[in-house]
Amino acid sequence: AAAATTAATAAGCLFMLRALQKRAFIDGWGFWRDYAPPTPARLRAAPRELGPLLAYAGPLSAIVLARLAGFTMMQSTAAKYGTRALAAYQCLINGFVLFAFFAEPLSQTGQTLVPPLVDDGGGPALRGTLKNLATLAAVIGPVVAAACTAFLVLGAPAFVNDAATIALVRRVAFPAIFATTLQLTLTTTLDGCLVGSRDFGWIMCVGSLTAVAQVSALRSVAARAGTLPAATGLSLVFGTFVARLAFYAAISSTRVLAGGGPLGRALRRGREASSPKGGS
């Protein structure tokens, strides 16, 4: 399976490079010269060339690692509730991750559209973009959450043979997974706008604090493994992630609306520039 995945990834990369070459986006075989062993001149220029990339990649990597730590702790907590609970968690988290990808286009749109609007000082275009993204997230979020829930409720027998585990998956799918998928869609959209405004310090600070809070909550859930039913325990495991995302979204939205951070300042400048002056 690993070899097949590697081969498929390499083949896909080659086909993409071939398509780019046909459209003259890359310089034929000259493209491969960029992957030749670096010369001393290129090594000296590397920090300058990589600076803009690392400005995004560094903070984003820290964000991803923090979320992975949260998912790892969630799995460890689910294991405290027994083998069936762990099997149900694996089924639930895999279904959730599959539908979580539907939120990425909204995040990517924010990362693409927001930077030039913030650099231009905000204005009606920035407000309109944020309003459209919020509307799309509010519409798409419940649809994706319902689809994810239905997928787990109806499709669990395709992945699990044990009847008790299937019943556990179905009990946790709603409302726990529904709420998790919905909140992820909303928060990811906001997160994409914050990334687009290059508010990395805030993202890393609040993301780290919420990760620590989630780990603390998961420890409390794990400590009650002997007293809570497995369905309740799994719902609480996903509930810690929902609470983490909801707090991040609430405090970040409040900050932006209050005019804080690059995105909030751009919105405030746009309002000031478009407001009537001199009482007219």
Short mmCIF file of C-alpha atoms in Angstrom, two decimals:
data_model
loop_
_atom_site.label_atom_id
_atom_site.label_comp_id
_atom_site.label_asym_id
_atom_site.label_seq_id
_atom_site.Cartn_x
_atom_site.Cartn_y
_atom_site.Cartn_z
CA ALA A 1 0.00 0.00 0.00
CA ALA A 2 2.80 2.42 0.86
CA ALA A 3 4.63 1.62 -2.38
CA ALA A 4 1.45 2.14 -4.39
CA THR A 5 0.83 5.48 -2.71
CA THR A 6 4.40 6.59 -3.39
CA ALA A 7 4.20 5.54 -7.04
CA ALA A 8 0.84 7.27 -7.50
CA THR A 9 2.15 10.48 -5.93
CA ALA A 10 5.26 10.48 -8.12
CA ALA A 11 3.19 9.80 -11.25
CA GLY A 12 0.78 12.59 -10.37
CA CYS A 13 3.67 15.01 -9.88
CA LEU A 14 5.15 14.10 -13.26
CA PHE A 15 1.80 14.58 -15.01
CA MET A 16 1.39 18.00 -13.37
CA LEU A 17 4.88 19.03 -14.48
CA ARG A 18 4.09 17.83 -18.00
CA ALA A 19 0.88 19.88 -18.06
CA LEU A 20 2.76 22.97 -16.82
CA GLN A 21 5.40 22.48 -19.51
CA LYS A 22 2.75 22.25 -22.24
CA ARG A 23 1.28 25.55 -21.06
CA ALA A 24 4.72 27.18 -21.00
CA PHE A 25 4.64 27.77 -17.25
CA ILE A 26 8.03 26.08 -16.91
CA ASP A 27 11.08 26.21 -19.15
CA GLY A 28 11.18 22.67 -20.52
CA TRP A 29 14.19 20.72 -19.25
CA GLY A 30 15.69 23.96 -17.98
CA PHE A 31 13.25 23.61 -15.10
CA TRP A 32 15.29 20.73 -13.73
CA ARG A 33 18.41 22.89 -13.46
CA ASP A 34 16.81 24.42 -10.38
CA TYR A 35 17.22 21.05 -8.67
CA ALA A 36 20.91 20.71 -9.46
CA PRO A 37 23.38 20.75 -6.53
CA PRO A 38 23.52 24.31 -5.18
CA THR A 39 26.45 26.54 -5.94
CA PRO A 40 28.03 28.80 -3.27
CA ALA A 41 26.22 31.80 -4.79
CA ARG A 42 22.86 30.05 -4.51
CA LEU A 43 23.57 29.04 -0.93
CA ARG A 44 24.28 32.67 -0.02
CA ALA A 45 21.05 33.79 -1.69
CA ALA A 46 18.94 31.01 -0.13
CA PRO A 47 18.01 32.85 3.11
CA ARG A 48 16.79 35.86 1.14
CA GLU A 49 14.82 33.73 -1.30
CA LEU A 50 13.33 31.48 1.38
CA GLY A 51 12.41 34.33 3.72
CA PRO A 52 8.94 35.06 2.25
CA LEU A 53 8.16 31.34 2.09
CA LEU A 54 9.25 30.65 5.66
CA ALA A 55 7.19 33.63 6.86
CA TYR A 56 4.13 31.56 5.96
CA ALA A 57 5.44 27.99 6.24
CA GLY A 58 6.95 28.39 9.72
CA PRO A 59 3.83 29.58 11.57
CA LEU A 60 1.58 27.27 9.57
CA SER A 61 3.78 24.30 10.49
CA ALA A 62 3.51 25.24 14.16
CA ILE A 63 -0.28 25.45 13.83
CA VAL A 64 -0.46 22.02 12.19
CA LEU A 65 1.78 20.47 14.85
CA ALA A 66 -0.39 21.90 17.62
CA ARG A 67 -3.49 20.41 16.03
CA LEU A 68 -1.76 17.05 15.56
CA ALA A 69 -0.85 17.06 19.24
CA GLY A 70 -4.50 17.61 20.06
CA PHE A 71 -5.61 14.73 17.81
CA THR A 72 -2.98 12.45 19.34
CA MET A 73 -4.23 13.23 22.83
CA MET A 74 -7.82 12.68 21.69
CA GLN A 75 -6.95 9.19 20.50
CA SER A 76 -5.12 8.38 23.73
CA THR A 77 -8.14 9.52 25.72
CA ALA A 78 -10.52 7.44 23.60
CA ALA A 79 -8.35 4.37 24.26
CA LYS A 80 -9.00 4.79 27.99
CA TYR A 81 -12.63 3.84 27.36
CA GLY A 82 -11.80 0.41 25.94
CA THR A 83 -11.17 -1.38 22.67
CA ARG A 84 -14.64 -0.75 21.25
CA ALA A 85 -14.40 2.93 22.04
CA LEU A 86 -11.03 3.15 20.31
CA ALA A 87 -12.39 1.33 17.25
CA ALA A 88 -15.38 3.66 17.15
CA TYR A 89 -13.10 6.66 17.52
CA GLN A 90 -10.99 5.52 14.56
CA CYS A 91 -14.10 5.22 12.41
CA LEU A 92 -15.41 8.61 13.57
CA ILE A 93 -12.15 10.50 13.15
CA ASN A 94 -11.55 9.07 9.68
CA GLY A 95 -15.00 10.14 8.54
CA PHE A 96 -14.51 13.54 10.10
CA VAL A 97 -11.13 14.08 8.42
CA LEU A 98 -12.61 13.08 5.06
CA PHE A 99 -15.29 15.78 5.26
CA ALA A 100 -12.96 18.31 6.90
CA PHE A 101 -11.33 18.77 3.51
CA PHE A 102 -14.53 20.45 2.29
CA ALA A 103 -13.67 23.41 4.53
CA GLU A 104 -10.27 23.94 2.95
CA PRO A 105 -11.50 25.79 -0.18
CA LEU A 106 -12.99 28.49 2.04
CA SER A 107 -9.74 28.81 3.96
CA GLN A 108 -7.70 28.89 0.75
CA THR A 109 -10.02 31.54 -0.68
CA GLY A 110 -9.45 33.72 2.36
CA GLN A 111 -5.69 33.24 2.15
CA THR A 112 -5.78 34.23 -1.52
CA LEU A 113 -8.17 37.19 -1.51
CA VAL A 114 -7.43 38.87 1.83
CA PRO A 115 -3.71 39.81 1.47
CA PRO A 116 -4.06 42.35 -1.38
CA LEU A 117 -7.18 43.83 0.19
CA VAL A 118 -5.41 44.32 3.53
CA ASP A 119 -2.39 45.84 1.77
CA ASP A 120 -4.69 48.27 -0.05
CA GLY A 121 -6.09 49.54 3.23
CA GLY A 122 -9.35 47.61 3.44
CA GLY A 123 -12.47 49.32 2.23
CA PRO A 124 -15.75 47.95 0.86
CA ALA A 125 -13.98 45.19 -1.08
CA LEU A 126 -12.51 43.68 2.09
CA ARG A 127 -15.80 43.93 3.97
CA GLY A 128 -17.63 42.36 1.06
CA THR A 129 -15.12 39.52 0.83
CA LEU A 130 -15.35 38.73 4.53
CA LYS A 131 -19.15 38.90 4.42
CA ASN A 132 -19.28 36.53 1.44
CA LEU A 133 -16.92 34.06 3.09
CA ALA A 134 -18.92 34.16 6.33
CA THR A 135 -22.14 33.56 4.40
CA LEU A 136 -20.63 30.65 2.49
CA ALA A 137 -19.32 29.10 5.70
CA ALA A 138 -22.71 29.49 7.39
CA VAL A 139 -24.42 27.78 4.44
CA ILE A 140 -21.85 25.10 3.64
CA GLY A 141 -21.02 24.24 7.26
CA PRO A 142 -24.36 22.62 8.19
CA VAL A 143 -24.54 20.83 4.84
CA VAL A 144 -21.08 19.30 5.23
CA ALA A 145 -21.77 18.44 8.88
CA ALA A 146 -25.03 16.71 7.95
CA ALA A 147 -23.30 14.80 5.14
CA CYS A 148 -20.53 13.67 7.49
CA THR A 149 -23.06 12.54 10.10
CA ALA A 150 -25.11 10.64 7.51
CA PHE A 151 -21.96 9.03 6.12
CA LEU A 152 -21.01 7.70 9.56
CA VAL A 153 -24.52 6.60 10.53
CA LEU A 154 -25.22 4.82 7.26
CA GLY A 155 -21.71 3.76 6.29
CA ALA A 156 -20.34 2.49 9.60
CA PRO A 157 -21.12 -1.18 8.75
CA ALA A 158 -18.81 -0.90 5.73
CA PHE A 159 -15.84 -0.28 8.04
CA VAL A 160 -16.76 -2.09 11.26
CA ASN A 161 -18.23 -5.59 11.71
CA ASP A 162 -18.95 -5.49 15.43
CA ALA A 163 -22.58 -4.51 16.10
CA ALA A 164 -21.78 -2.83 19.44
CA THR A 165 -19.08 -0.68 17.82
CA ILE A 166 -21.45 0.31 15.00
CA ALA A 167 -24.05 1.34 17.57
CA LEU A 168 -21.42 3.37 19.40
CA VAL A 169 -20.41 5.15 16.19
CA ARG A 170 -24.03 6.02 15.47
CA ARG A 171 -24.65 7.36 18.98
CA VAL A 172 -21.63 9.67 18.81
CA ALA A 173 -22.12 10.76 15.19
CA PHE A 174 -24.91 13.11 16.23
CA PRO A 175 -24.56 15.60 17.77
CA ALA A 176 -20.82 15.26 18.53
CA ILE A 177 -19.44 14.79 14.99
CA PHE A 178 -22.06 17.10 13.50
CA ALA A 179 -20.98 19.88 15.86
CA THR A 180 -17.28 19.15 15.30
CA THR A 181 -17.56 19.32 11.51
CA LEU A 182 -19.72 22.45 11.60
CA GLN A 183 -17.40 24.29 13.97
CA LEU A 184 -14.33 23.28 11.98
CA THR A 185 -15.82 24.72 8.79
CA LEU A 186 -16.59 28.04 10.48
CA THR A 187 -13.25 28.30 12.28
CA THR A 188 -11.18 27.23 9.27
CA THR A 189 -12.77 29.98 7.18
CA LEU A 190 -11.87 32.59 9.79
CA ASP A 191 -8.41 31.09 10.18
CA GLY A 192 -7.79 31.44 6.45
CA CYS A 193 -8.62 35.15 6.63
CA LEU A 194 -6.26 35.62 9.58
CA VAL A 195 -3.50 33.77 7.74
CA GLY A 196 -4.15 35.98 4.71
CA SER A 197 -3.70 39.07 6.88
CA ARG A 198 -0.39 37.59 8.15
CA ASP A 199 -1.52 37.73 11.77
CA PHE A 200 0.78 34.85 12.66
CA GLY A 201 1.70 35.97 16.16
CA TRP A 202 -1.94 35.98 17.24
CA ILE A 203 -2.67 32.66 15.53
CA MET A 204 0.26 30.92 17.20
CA CYS A 205 -0.40 32.44 20.62
CA VAL A 206 -4.12 31.69 20.79
CA GLY A 207 -3.67 28.34 19.03
CA SER A 208 -1.09 27.26 21.61
CA LEU A 209 -3.23 28.39 24.54
CA THR A 210 -6.30 26.58 23.22
CA ALA A 211 -4.20 23.45 22.60
CA VAL A 212 -3.01 23.48 26.22
CA ALA A 213 -6.59 23.99 27.42
CA GLN A 214 -7.80 21.08 25.29
CA VAL A 215 -5.10 18.76 26.62
CA SER A 216 -6.09 19.70 30.16
CA ALA A 217 -9.75 18.99 29.41
CA LEU A 218 -8.86 15.65 27.81
CA ARG A 219 -6.97 14.62 30.90
CA SER A 220 -10.12 15.26 32.92
CA VAL A 221 -12.16 13.17 30.47
CA ALA A 222 -9.58 10.36 30.63
CA ALA A 223 -9.68 10.38 34.43
CA ARG A 224 -13.42 9.63 34.31
CA ALA A 225 -13.06 6.63 32.00
CA GLY A 226 -14.22 4.22 34.69
CA THR A 227 -17.40 6.10 35.50
CA LEU A 228 -18.71 7.41 32.16
CA PRO A 229 -20.30 5.35 29.37
CA ALA A 230 -18.15 5.01 26.25
CA ALA A 231 -20.57 7.05 24.14
CA THR A 232 -20.47 9.92 26.62
CA GLY A 233 -16.69 9.74 26.86
CA LEU A 234 -16.24 9.86 23.08
CA SER A 235 -18.69 12.74 22.81
CA LEU A 236 -16.68 14.63 25.40
CA VAL A 237 -13.44 13.85 23.54
CA PHE A 238 -14.79 15.53 20.41
CA GLY A 239 -16.43 18.19 22.57
CA THR A 240 -13.02 19.37 23.74
CA PHE A 241 -12.05 19.97 20.10
CA VAL A 242 -15.29 21.84 19.43
CA ALA A 243 -14.71 24.02 22.49
CA ARG A 244 -11.14 24.70 21.38
CA LEU A 245 -12.24 25.79 17.91
CA ALA A 246 -15.21 27.80 19.21
CA PHE A 247 -13.10 29.73 21.70
CA TYR A 248 -10.48 30.46 19.06
CA ALA A 249 -13.13 31.69 16.63
CA ALA A 250 -14.97 33.77 19.24
CA ILE A 251 -11.95 35.59 20.62
CA SER A 252 -10.43 36.12 17.16
CA SER A 253 -13.69 37.45 15.72
CA THR A 254 -14.12 39.81 18.68
CA ARG A 255 -10.61 41.12 18.18
CA VAL A 256 -11.15 41.72 14.47
CA LEU A 257 -14.50 43.47 15.02
CA ALA A 258 -12.90 45.64 17.69
CA GLY A 259 -10.30 46.80 15.18
CA GLY A 260 -7.39 44.73 16.47
CA GLY A 261 -4.76 42.94 14.42
CA PRO A 262 -3.93 43.54 10.75
CA LEU A 263 -7.38 42.45 9.58
CA GLY A 264 -9.23 44.53 12.16
CA ARG A 265 -7.11 47.60 11.45
CA ALA A 266 -7.74 47.26 7.72
CA LEU A 267 -11.49 47.07 8.33
CA ARG A 268 -11.34 50.10 10.61
CA ARG A 269 -9.37 52.14 8.07
CA GLY A 270 -11.89 51.20 5.42
CA ARG A 271 -14.79 52.34 7.61
CA GLU A 272 -13.05 55.62 8.42
CA ALA A 273 -12.25 56.27 4.77
CA SER A 274 -15.82 55.64 3.65
CA SER A 275 -17.56 57.50 6.48
CA PRO A 276 -18.80 61.08 5.80
CA LYS A 277 -16.57 63.85 7.07
CA GLY A 278 -17.34 67.13 8.64
CA GLY A 279 -20.86 66.06 9.57
CA SER A 280 -22.01 66.12 5.95
#
